[in-house]
Amino acid sequence: MRQSRHIGKTMREAPKDAQTVAHALMVRGGYIQQLSAGIYIYLPLLLRTLNKISQIVREEMTIAGSEELLMPALQSRELWEESARWERYTAIDGIMFAFKDRRGATVCLGPTHEEVVTDILRRDTKSYKDLPKNVFQIQTKFRDEIRPRFGLMRAREFIMKDAYSFDLDEAGLDVSYEAMRKAYHRICERIGFQYRAVAADPGAIGGSGSQEFMVLADTGEDTILFCDACDFAANQEKAAGRLEEYPQETEHKPMEAVLGEGLIGTESLAKFLGIPLWKTTKTLIFEADDKIVAVMVRGDCDVNEVKVVNRLGCKSLKLAPPERIKTLTGAEVGYAGPIGLPADVLILADQYVNNRVNFECGANQTNYHNVNVNFGRDLGLPEFGDYRLAKENDGCPQCSGKLKSTRGIEIGHIFKLGTKYSQAMKCNYLDAEGKSKPAVMGCYGIGVTRIAAACVEQNHDEKGIIWPAQIAPYHAHLIALNIEEENLRQQAEALYTRLQNERIEVLYDDRPLRAGEKFGDADLMGIPVRLTVSKRTGDQVEFKLRKDPKSELTSVDEAVRRIKELCGLK
RNA sequence: CGGAGCGUAGCUCAGCUUGGUAGAGCGCCAGCUUUGGGAGCUGGAUGCCGCAGGUUCAAAUCCUGUCGCUCCGACCA
């Protein structure tokens, strides 16, 4: 492609709404343009990269035994009512774009395709001989995100590969899931990501197990915890950390309420009372849908709201507003405790709240704190469970190692769905005994546009993008300097033709600009190989890798050979 | 949806407090010089100051409404 005819001008300054490096570089490099909130134009350079990412994904899915199809993005309401997700996705979460067609029928743009794919497979599946099946598609998805952000990272319209497996039973699902898991690892490896597969919370999609594929980046929206000694790795919202248990006193002292005026927060309280932080207790009052729930964690810990939601099965969970806390506990915010709460309030306590002798908790009276509290004597046993947010330096739940923390971008998520959708939508088969059984499903998503953004986030320097050759928009960037000199122009044109004949994808900068501008644009765009011809290069060519600061003169033949080797061309 | 902020030239932004009819840098166009890391000089074009009302002799500026965008939270590939 001639750059003089290329659409997508580079910009020297980033638009002010670009918050992350990847977003800014993609806008500046002429990869994307914003049309409205969370809606982006994929300019020619980006489209080439997206196609290459898609091709890698396609190849690996095919090798893993999945068959490609393409489902409609425009879907009808009926299927979503069959799976009982219509209400949740429209009225409750509002994540789905839904509107009426000219006849007044309600239609929607697919945020995901469990319904449609289950509908397809139930027509195709009659006998146990029809399974297993696995299909995938690469398609534009629509999600009315509450807060789109960071350019392609969280957009309202984006490209996703989604695959769905249908098996006879759990054992079959395990096999399908494992094949997808391996394929996801190969995809990440082929793109050259620094990444980790982590245990994840399945969230609203449901199911028995899931893993996220996280590209490591400081700007990632997720925190992941991993063990420094074994292979344990999990999303922070899923992880269970191990805490040190402290030796306890043997004597149960009498409980008393201590005046500690204005002491909000366990740290200042522990200091004031002269007790270790772990003896204090945080009691948080939540509104779970329309019920009130109290959650206790040790004073040195925080509540993991995802775990609480999973325990309660509620739709929404948020901290109760101050007025509600006041009427409930009779105290200002900051003095809530488990003793004396109304009987209908469910009290959940993290397991590490237990096994403490003479601990502290709020007294439900402004400025007062109960000390020397003991379960069984001063209050009944609450429901214990794991409700604490794991964090860095916790003990590993699998071994004696310690957890480390890092940020990640979730580019893929694989789920064991089970029979949630097949049961609701009657995707059944007859087994060898003639008994009807629901297919056991898995679903596997990977964000194609998000991979592009994550890749830029992980591969750039102060000058611009540094694409790995596998997904770069072009293999080579041919820079012609002094192009107003006819003989040099002809030389550059000849080289351009030669490269094209060699099936090398080349962007040819034929613009009559100064060297600085052309090199600056090349660095910004990030094409892996830069070839320069000028009056200095004679019948040779300057060969430079984007990731490498040094350049050298080589013959054209040698340059072609190197490019083909780097890009895996024959 | 709750909280915060921003809409002025293609991009980044100044001007608004204290109303007087539009500015800078970069980019763009022309010419000359320059020519391997975003060069210099000269000349030039570009704005429904987001939109709609209101106040006023007069509104980019004050008021009201509205639309759009961004950031912080819950959602997710």
mmCIF file of N, CA, C and O in Angstrom, chain A residues 84-148:
data_model
loop_
_atom_site.group_PDB
_atom_site.id
_atom_site.type_symbol
_atom_site.label_atom_id
_atom_site.label_comp_id
_atom_site.label_asym_id
_atom_site.label_seq_id
_atom_site.Cartn_x
_atom_site.Cartn_y
_atom_site.Cartn_z
ATOM 1 N N ALA A 84 -34.684 -17.423 30.052
ATOM 2 C CA ALA A 84 -34.968 -16.591 31.237
ATOM 3 C C ALA A 84 -33.888 -15.537 31.471
ATOM 4 O O ALA A 84 -33.607 -15.166 32.604
ATOM 5 N N ARG A 85 -33.277 -15.073 30.389
ATOM 6 C CA ARG A 85 -32.259 -14.028 30.567
ATOM 7 C C ARG A 85 -32.737 -12.663 30.071
ATOM 8 O O ARG A 85 -32.023 -11.677 30.193
ATOM 9 N N TRP A 86 -33.923 -12.615 29.446
ATOM 10 C CA TRP A 86 -34.369 -11.354 28.842
ATOM 11 C C TRP A 86 -34.445 -10.225 29.866
ATOM 12 O O TRP A 86 -33.895 -9.141 29.678
ATOM 13 N N GLU A 87 -35.125 -10.522 30.965
ATOM 14 C CA GLU A 87 -35.340 -9.524 32.015
ATOM 15 C C GLU A 87 -34.005 -9.002 32.549
ATOM 16 O O GLU A 87 -33.785 -7.802 32.656
ATOM 17 N N ARG A 88 -33.106 -9.946 32.839
ATOM 18 C CA ARG A 88 -31.810 -9.604 33.416
ATOM 19 C C ARG A 88 -30.989 -8.728 32.464
ATOM 20 O O ARG A 88 -30.403 -7.735 32.858
ATOM 21 N N TYR A 89 -30.965 -9.110 31.192
ATOM 22 C CA TYR A 89 -30.097 -8.403 30.241
ATOM 23 C C TYR A 89 -30.677 -7.070 29.778
ATOM 24 O O TYR A 89 -29.954 -6.223 29.300
ATOM 25 N N THR A 90 -31.995 -6.910 29.893
ATOM 26 C CA THR A 90 -32.598 -5.638 29.459
ATOM 27 C C THR A 90 -32.934 -4.780 30.675
ATOM 28 O O THR A 90 -32.170 -3.880 31.022
ATOM 29 N N ALA A 91 -34.023 -5.092 31.347
ATOM 30 C CA ALA A 91 -34.504 -4.217 32.423
ATOM 31 C C ALA A 91 -33.521 -4.125 33.593
ATOM 32 O O ALA A 91 -33.268 -3.036 34.109
ATOM 33 N N ILE A 92 -32.934 -5.243 34.022
ATOM 34 C CA ILE A 92 -32.138 -5.227 35.250
ATOM 35 C C ILE A 92 -30.728 -4.683 34.998
ATOM 36 O O ILE A 92 -30.311 -3.695 35.596
ATOM 37 N N ASP A 93 -30.000 -5.315 34.082
ATOM 38 C CA ASP A 93 -28.629 -4.870 33.827
ATOM 39 C C ASP A 93 -28.536 -3.876 32.672
ATOM 40 O O ASP A 93 -27.621 -3.073 32.619
ATOM 41 N N GLY A 94 -29.478 -3.977 31.747
ATOM 42 C CA GLY A 94 -29.479 -3.051 30.620
ATOM 43 C C GLY A 94 -28.273 -3.194 29.707
ATOM 44 O O GLY A 94 -27.929 -2.280 28.971
ATOM 45 N N ILE A 95 -27.635 -4.347 29.728
ATOM 46 C CA ILE A 95 -26.421 -4.545 28.943
ATOM 47 C C ILE A 95 -26.747 -4.780 27.467
ATOM 48 O O ILE A 95 -25.920 -4.582 26.590
ATOM 49 N N MET A 96 -27.992 -5.168 27.207
ATOM 50 C CA MET A 96 -28.359 -5.543 25.834
ATOM 51 C C MET A 96 -29.094 -4.406 25.116
ATOM 52 O O MET A 96 -30.006 -3.804 25.675
ATOM 53 N N PHE A 97 -28.686 -4.142 23.894
ATOM 54 C CA PHE A 97 -29.405 -3.194 23.053
ATOM 55 C C PHE A 97 -30.666 -3.882 22.556
ATOM 56 O O PHE A 97 -30.590 -4.927 21.906
ATOM 57 N N ALA A 98 -31.808 -3.322 22.884
ATOM 58 C CA ALA A 98 -33.067 -3.920 22.453
ATOM 59 C C ALA A 98 -33.960 -2.823 21.898
ATOM 60 O O ALA A 98 -33.961 -1.702 22.407
ATOM 61 N N PHE A 99 -34.691 -3.144 20.837
ATOM 62 C CA PHE A 99 -35.565 -2.147 20.226
ATOM 63 C C PHE A 99 -36.645 -2.854 19.419
ATOM 64 O O PHE A 99 -36.643 -4.088 19.306
ATOM 65 N N LYS A 100 -37.556 -2.067 18.882
ATOM 66 C CA LYS A 100 -38.676 -2.665 18.148
ATOM 67 C C LYS A 100 -38.439 -2.555 16.645
ATOM 68 O O LYS A 100 -37.931 -1.551 16.158
ATOM 69 N N ASP A 101 -38.838 -3.598 15.923
ATOM 70 C CA ASP A 101 -38.768 -3.513 14.465
ATOM 71 C C ASP A 101 -40.046 -2.853 13.959
ATOM 72 O O ASP A 101 -40.902 -2.444 14.741
ATOM 73 N N ARG A 102 -40.209 -2.722 12.634
ATOM 74 C CA ARG A 102 -41.342 -1.957 12.087
ATOM 75 C C ARG A 102 -42.686 -2.590 12.398
ATOM 76 O O ARG A 102 -43.722 -1.940 12.371
ATOM 77 N N ARG A 103 -42.667 -3.893 12.683
ATOM 78 C CA ARG A 103 -43.939 -4.541 13.023
ATOM 79 C C ARG A 103 -44.255 -4.433 14.502
ATOM 80 O O ARG A 103 -45.269 -4.914 14.957
ATOM 81 N N GLY A 104 -43.307 -3.881 15.252
ATOM 82 C CA GLY A 104 -43.553 -3.741 16.682
ATOM 83 C C GLY A 104 -42.995 -4.901 17.494
ATOM 84 O O GLY A 104 -43.175 -4.954 18.700
ATOM 85 N N ALA A 105 -42.324 -5.835 16.823
ATOM 86 C CA ALA A 105 -41.731 -6.953 17.557
ATOM 87 C C ALA A 105 -40.412 -6.494 18.174
ATOM 88 O O ALA A 105 -39.684 -5.717 17.573
ATOM 89 N N THR A 106 -40.125 -6.987 19.381
ATOM 90 C CA THR A 106 -38.893 -6.588 20.047
ATOM 91 C C THR A 106 -37.737 -7.457 19.572
ATOM 92 O O THR A 106 -37.823 -8.679 19.572
ATOM 93 N N VAL A 107 -36.674 -6.805 19.133
ATOM 94 C CA VAL A 107 -35.468 -7.516 18.718
ATOM 95 C C VAL A 107 -34.284 -6.952 19.513
ATOM 96 O O VAL A 107 -34.404 -5.921 20.167
ATOM 97 N N CYS A 108 -33.169 -7.650 19.445
ATOM 98 C CA CYS A 108 -32.008 -7.174 20.187
ATOM 99 C C CYS A 108 -30.726 -7.487 19.427
ATOM 100 O O CYS A 108 -30.719 -8.310 18.519
ATOM 101 N N LEU A 109 -29.682 -6.794 19.796
ATOM 102 C CA LEU A 109 -28.370 -7.059 19.222
ATOM 103 C C LEU A 109 -27.615 -7.948 20.203
ATOM 104 O O LEU A 109 -27.518 -7.622 21.388
ATOM 105 N N GLY A 110 -27.085 -9.045 19.687
ATOM 106 C CA GLY A 110 -26.527 -10.064 20.567
ATOM 107 C C GLY A 110 -25.294 -9.627 21.340
ATOM 108 O O GLY A 110 -24.285 -9.275 20.761
ATOM 109 N N PRO A 111 -25.378 -9.666 22.680
ATOM 110 C CA PRO A 111 -24.194 -9.435 23.495
ATOM 111 C C PRO A 111 -23.406 -10.741 23.673
ATOM 112 O O PRO A 111 -22.254 -10.726 24.066
ATOM 113 N N THR A 112 -24.043 -11.860 23.388
ATOM 114 C CA THR A 112 -23.468 -13.190 23.515
ATOM 115 C C THR A 112 -24.458 -14.139 22.839
ATOM 116 O O THR A 112 -25.562 -13.729 22.476
ATOM 117 N N HIS A 113 -24.051 -15.394 22.619
ATOM 118 C CA HIS A 113 -24.878 -16.229 21.747
ATOM 119 C C HIS A 113 -25.271 -17.585 22.304
ATOM 120 O O HIS A 113 -25.546 -18.502 21.540
ATOM 121 N N GLU A 114 -25.350 -17.728 23.623
ATOM 122 C CA GLU A 114 -25.767 -19.021 24.169
ATOM 123 C C GLU A 114 -27.146 -19.426 23.658
ATOM 124 O O GLU A 114 -27.380 -20.595 23.332
ATOM 125 N N GLU A 115 -28.052 -18.483 23.591
ATOM 126 C CA GLU A 115 -29.420 -18.791 23.182
ATOM 127 C C GLU A 115 -29.469 -19.290 21.739
ATOM 128 O O GLU A 115 -30.070 -20.316 21.435
ATOM 129 N N VAL A 116 -28.848 -18.512 20.848
ATOM 130 C CA VAL A 116 -28.932 -18.872 19.428
ATOM 131 C C VAL A 116 -28.226 -20.202 19.178
ATOM 132 O O VAL A 116 -28.743 -21.068 18.477
ATOM 133 N N VAL A 117 -27.061 -20.373 19.783
ATOM 134 C CA VAL A 117 -26.317 -21.603 19.495
ATOM 135 C C VAL A 117 -27.049 -22.815 20.077
ATOM 136 O O VAL A 117 -27.058 -23.892 19.475
ATOM 137 N N THR A 118 -27.687 -22.633 21.213
ATOM 138 C CA THR A 118 -28.442 -23.742 21.794
ATOM 139 C C THR A 118 -29.643 -24.077 20.918
ATOM 140 O O THR A 118 -29.997 -25.242 20.734
ATOM 141 N N ASP A 119 -30.228 -23.053 20.336
ATOM 142 C CA ASP A 119 -31.345 -23.271 19.414
ATOM 143 C C ASP A 119 -30.884 -24.073 18.193
ATOM 144 O O ASP A 119 -31.560 -24.993 17.740
ATOM 145 N N ILE A 120 -29.703 -23.715 17.678
ATOM 146 C CA ILE A 120 -29.170 -24.452 16.523
ATOM 147 C C ILE A 120 -28.910 -25.909 16.888
ATOM 148 O O ILE A 120 -29.317 -26.836 16.192
ATOM 149 N N LEU A 121 -28.247 -26.095 18.011
ATOM 150 C CA LEU A 121 -27.821 -27.445 18.382
ATOM 151 C C LEU A 121 -28.987 -28.340 18.790
ATOM 152 O O LEU A 121 -28.939 -29.546 18.609
ATOM 153 N N ARG A 122 -30.050 -27.752 19.316
ATOM 154 C CA ARG A 122 -31.166 -28.613 19.707
ATOM 155 C C ARG A 122 -31.873 -29.164 18.470
ATOM 156 O O ARG A 122 -32.500 -30.203 18.531
ATOM 157 N N ARG A 123 -31.782 -28.438 17.368
ATOM 158 C CA ARG A 123 -32.358 -28.978 16.133
ATOM 159 C C ARG A 123 -31.472 -30.075 15.560
ATOM 160 O O ARG A 123 -31.941 -30.969 14.884
ATOM 161 N N ASP A 124 -30.192 -29.953 15.834
ATOM 162 C CA ASP A 124 -29.211 -30.849 15.234
ATOM 163 C C ASP A 124 -28.968 -32.084 16.095
ATOM 164 O O ASP A 124 -28.369 -33.034 15.647
ATOM 165 N N THR A 125 -29.412 -32.025 17.341
ATOM 166 C CA THR A 125 -29.054 -33.061 18.298
ATOM 167 C C THR A 125 -30.277 -33.890 18.676
ATOM 168 O O THR A 125 -31.228 -33.370 19.257
ATOM 169 N N LYS A 126 -30.246 -35.170 18.282
ATOM 170 C CA LYS A 126 -31.361 -36.055 18.647
ATOM 171 C C LYS A 126 -30.851 -37.238 19.458
ATOM 172 O O LYS A 126 -31.499 -37.657 20.404
ATOM 173 N N SER A 127 -29.679 -37.724 19.075
ATOM 174 C CA SER A 127 -29.169 -38.964 19.659
ATOM 175 C C SER A 127 -27.832 -38.710 20.329
ATOM 176 O O SER A 127 -27.155 -37.726 20.033
ATOM 177 N N TYR A 128 -27.467 -39.598 21.220
ATOM 178 C CA TYR A 128 -26.133 -39.494 21.828
ATOM 179 C C TYR A 128 -25.046 -39.601 20.779
ATOM 180 O O TYR A 128 -23.928 -39.182 20.983
ATOM 181 N N LYS A 129 -25.418 -40.156 19.586
ATOM 182 C CA LYS A 129 -24.443 -40.275 18.499
ATOM 183 C C LYS A 129 -24.156 -38.904 17.871
ATOM 184 O O LYS A 129 -23.207 -38.770 17.107
ATOM 185 N N ASP A 130 -25.026 -37.923 18.159
ATOM 186 C CA ASP A 130 -24.835 -36.588 17.565
ATOM 187 C C ASP A 130 -23.828 -35.740 18.333
ATOM 188 O O ASP A 130 -23.470 -34.651 17.884
ATOM 189 N N LEU A 131 -23.415 -36.199 19.496
ATOM 190 C CA LEU A 131 -22.502 -35.405 20.313
ATOM 191 C C LEU A 131 -21.167 -36.132 20.453
ATOM 192 O O LEU A 131 -21.133 -37.347 20.310
ATOM 193 N N PRO A 132 -20.067 -35.420 20.742
ATOM 194 C CA PRO A 132 -19.984 -33.985 21.029
ATOM 195 C C PRO A 132 -19.954 -33.109 19.769
ATOM 196 O O PRO A 132 -19.661 -33.599 18.688
ATOM 197 N N LYS A 133 -20.237 -31.822 19.993
ATOM 198 C CA LYS A 133 -20.134 -30.812 18.943
ATOM 199 C C LYS A 133 -19.449 -29.577 19.533
ATOM 200 O O LYS A 133 -19.554 -29.313 20.729
ATOM 201 N N ASN A 134 -18.807 -28.859 18.654
ATOM 202 C CA ASN A 134 -18.153 -27.626 19.098
ATOM 203 C C ASN A 134 -18.157 -26.654 17.923
ATOM 204 O O ASN A 134 -17.693 -26.994 16.840
ATOM 205 N N VAL A 135 -18.721 -25.487 18.133
ATOM 206 C CA VAL A 135 -18.760 -24.475 17.067
ATOM 207 C C VAL A 135 -18.199 -23.151 17.566
ATOM 208 O O VAL A 135 -18.212 -22.877 18.769
ATOM 209 N N PHE A 136 -17.713 -22.360 16.639
ATOM 210 C CA PHE A 136 -17.279 -21.016 17.020
ATOM 211 C C PHE A 136 -17.609 -20.033 15.921
ATOM 212 O O PHE A 136 -17.885 -20.409 14.780
ATOM 213 N N GLN A 137 -17.590 -18.767 16.280
ATOM 214 C CA GLN A 137 -17.771 -17.700 15.307
ATOM 215 C C GLN A 137 -16.898 -16.522 15.718
ATOM 216 O O GLN A 137 -16.521 -16.383 16.884
ATOM 217 N N ILE A 138 -16.571 -15.697 14.748
ATOM 218 C CA ILE A 138 -15.858 -14.448 15.023
ATOM 219 C C ILE A 138 -16.781 -13.355 14.530
ATOM 220 O O ILE A 138 -17.105 -13.299 13.343
ATOM 221 N N GLN A 139 -17.212 -12.510 15.446
ATOM 222 C CA GLN A 139 -18.336 -11.644 15.121
ATOM 223 C C GLN A 139 -18.341 -10.381 15.964
ATOM 224 O O GLN A 139 -17.751 -10.332 17.039
ATOM 225 N N THR A 140 -19.018 -9.388 15.472
ATOM 226 C CA THR A 140 -19.205 -8.161 16.235
ATOM 227 C C THR A 140 -20.258 -8.376 17.305
ATOM 228 O O THR A 140 -21.348 -8.868 17.029
ATOM 229 N N LYS A 141 -19.887 -8.007 18.521
ATOM 230 C CA LYS A 141 -20.819 -8.127 19.640
ATOM 231 C C LYS A 141 -21.233 -6.728 20.091
ATOM 232 O O LYS A 141 -20.474 -5.766 19.940
ATOM 233 N N PHE A 142 -22.416 -6.648 20.652
ATOM 234 C CA PHE A 142 -22.940 -5.367 21.115
ATOM 235 C C PHE A 142 -23.262 -5.462 22.598
ATOM 236 O O PHE A 142 -24.032 -6.319 23.009
ATOM 237 N N ARG A 143 -22.647 -4.595 23.369
ATOM 238 C CA ARG A 143 -22.994 -4.546 24.799
ATOM 239 C C ARG A 143 -23.080 -3.101 25.220
ATOM 240 O O ARG A 143 -22.129 -2.343 25.038
ATOM 241 N N ASP A 144 -24.212 -2.743 25.788
ATOM 242 C CA ASP A 144 -24.407 -1.363 26.227
ATOM 243 C C ASP A 144 -23.734 -1.209 27.582
ATOM 244 O O ASP A 144 -24.397 -1.118 28.613
ATOM 245 N N GLU A 145 -22.410 -1.198 27.559
ATOM 246 C CA GLU A 145 -21.623 -1.127 28.788
ATOM 247 C C GLU A 145 -21.990 0.110 29.588
ATOM 248 O O GLU A 145 -22.210 1.185 29.043
ATOM 249 N N ILE A 146 -22.025 -0.066 30.898
ATOM 250 C CA ILE A 146 -22.330 1.058 31.772
ATOM 251 C C ILE A 146 -21.276 2.135 31.577
ATOM 252 O O ILE A 146 -21.568 3.309 31.500
ATOM 253 N N ARG A 147 -20.040 1.690 31.488
ATOM 254 C CA ARG A 147 -18.988 2.681 31.286
ATOM 255 C C ARG A 147 -17.944 2.169 30.305
ATOM 256 O O ARG A 147 -16.998 1.491 30.685
ATOM 257 N N PRO A 148 -18.134 2.471 29.016
ATOM 258 C CA PRO A 148 -17.087 2.118 28.063
ATOM 259 C C PRO A 148 -15.839 2.938 28.385
ATOM 260 O O PRO A 148 -15.938 4.053 28.882
#
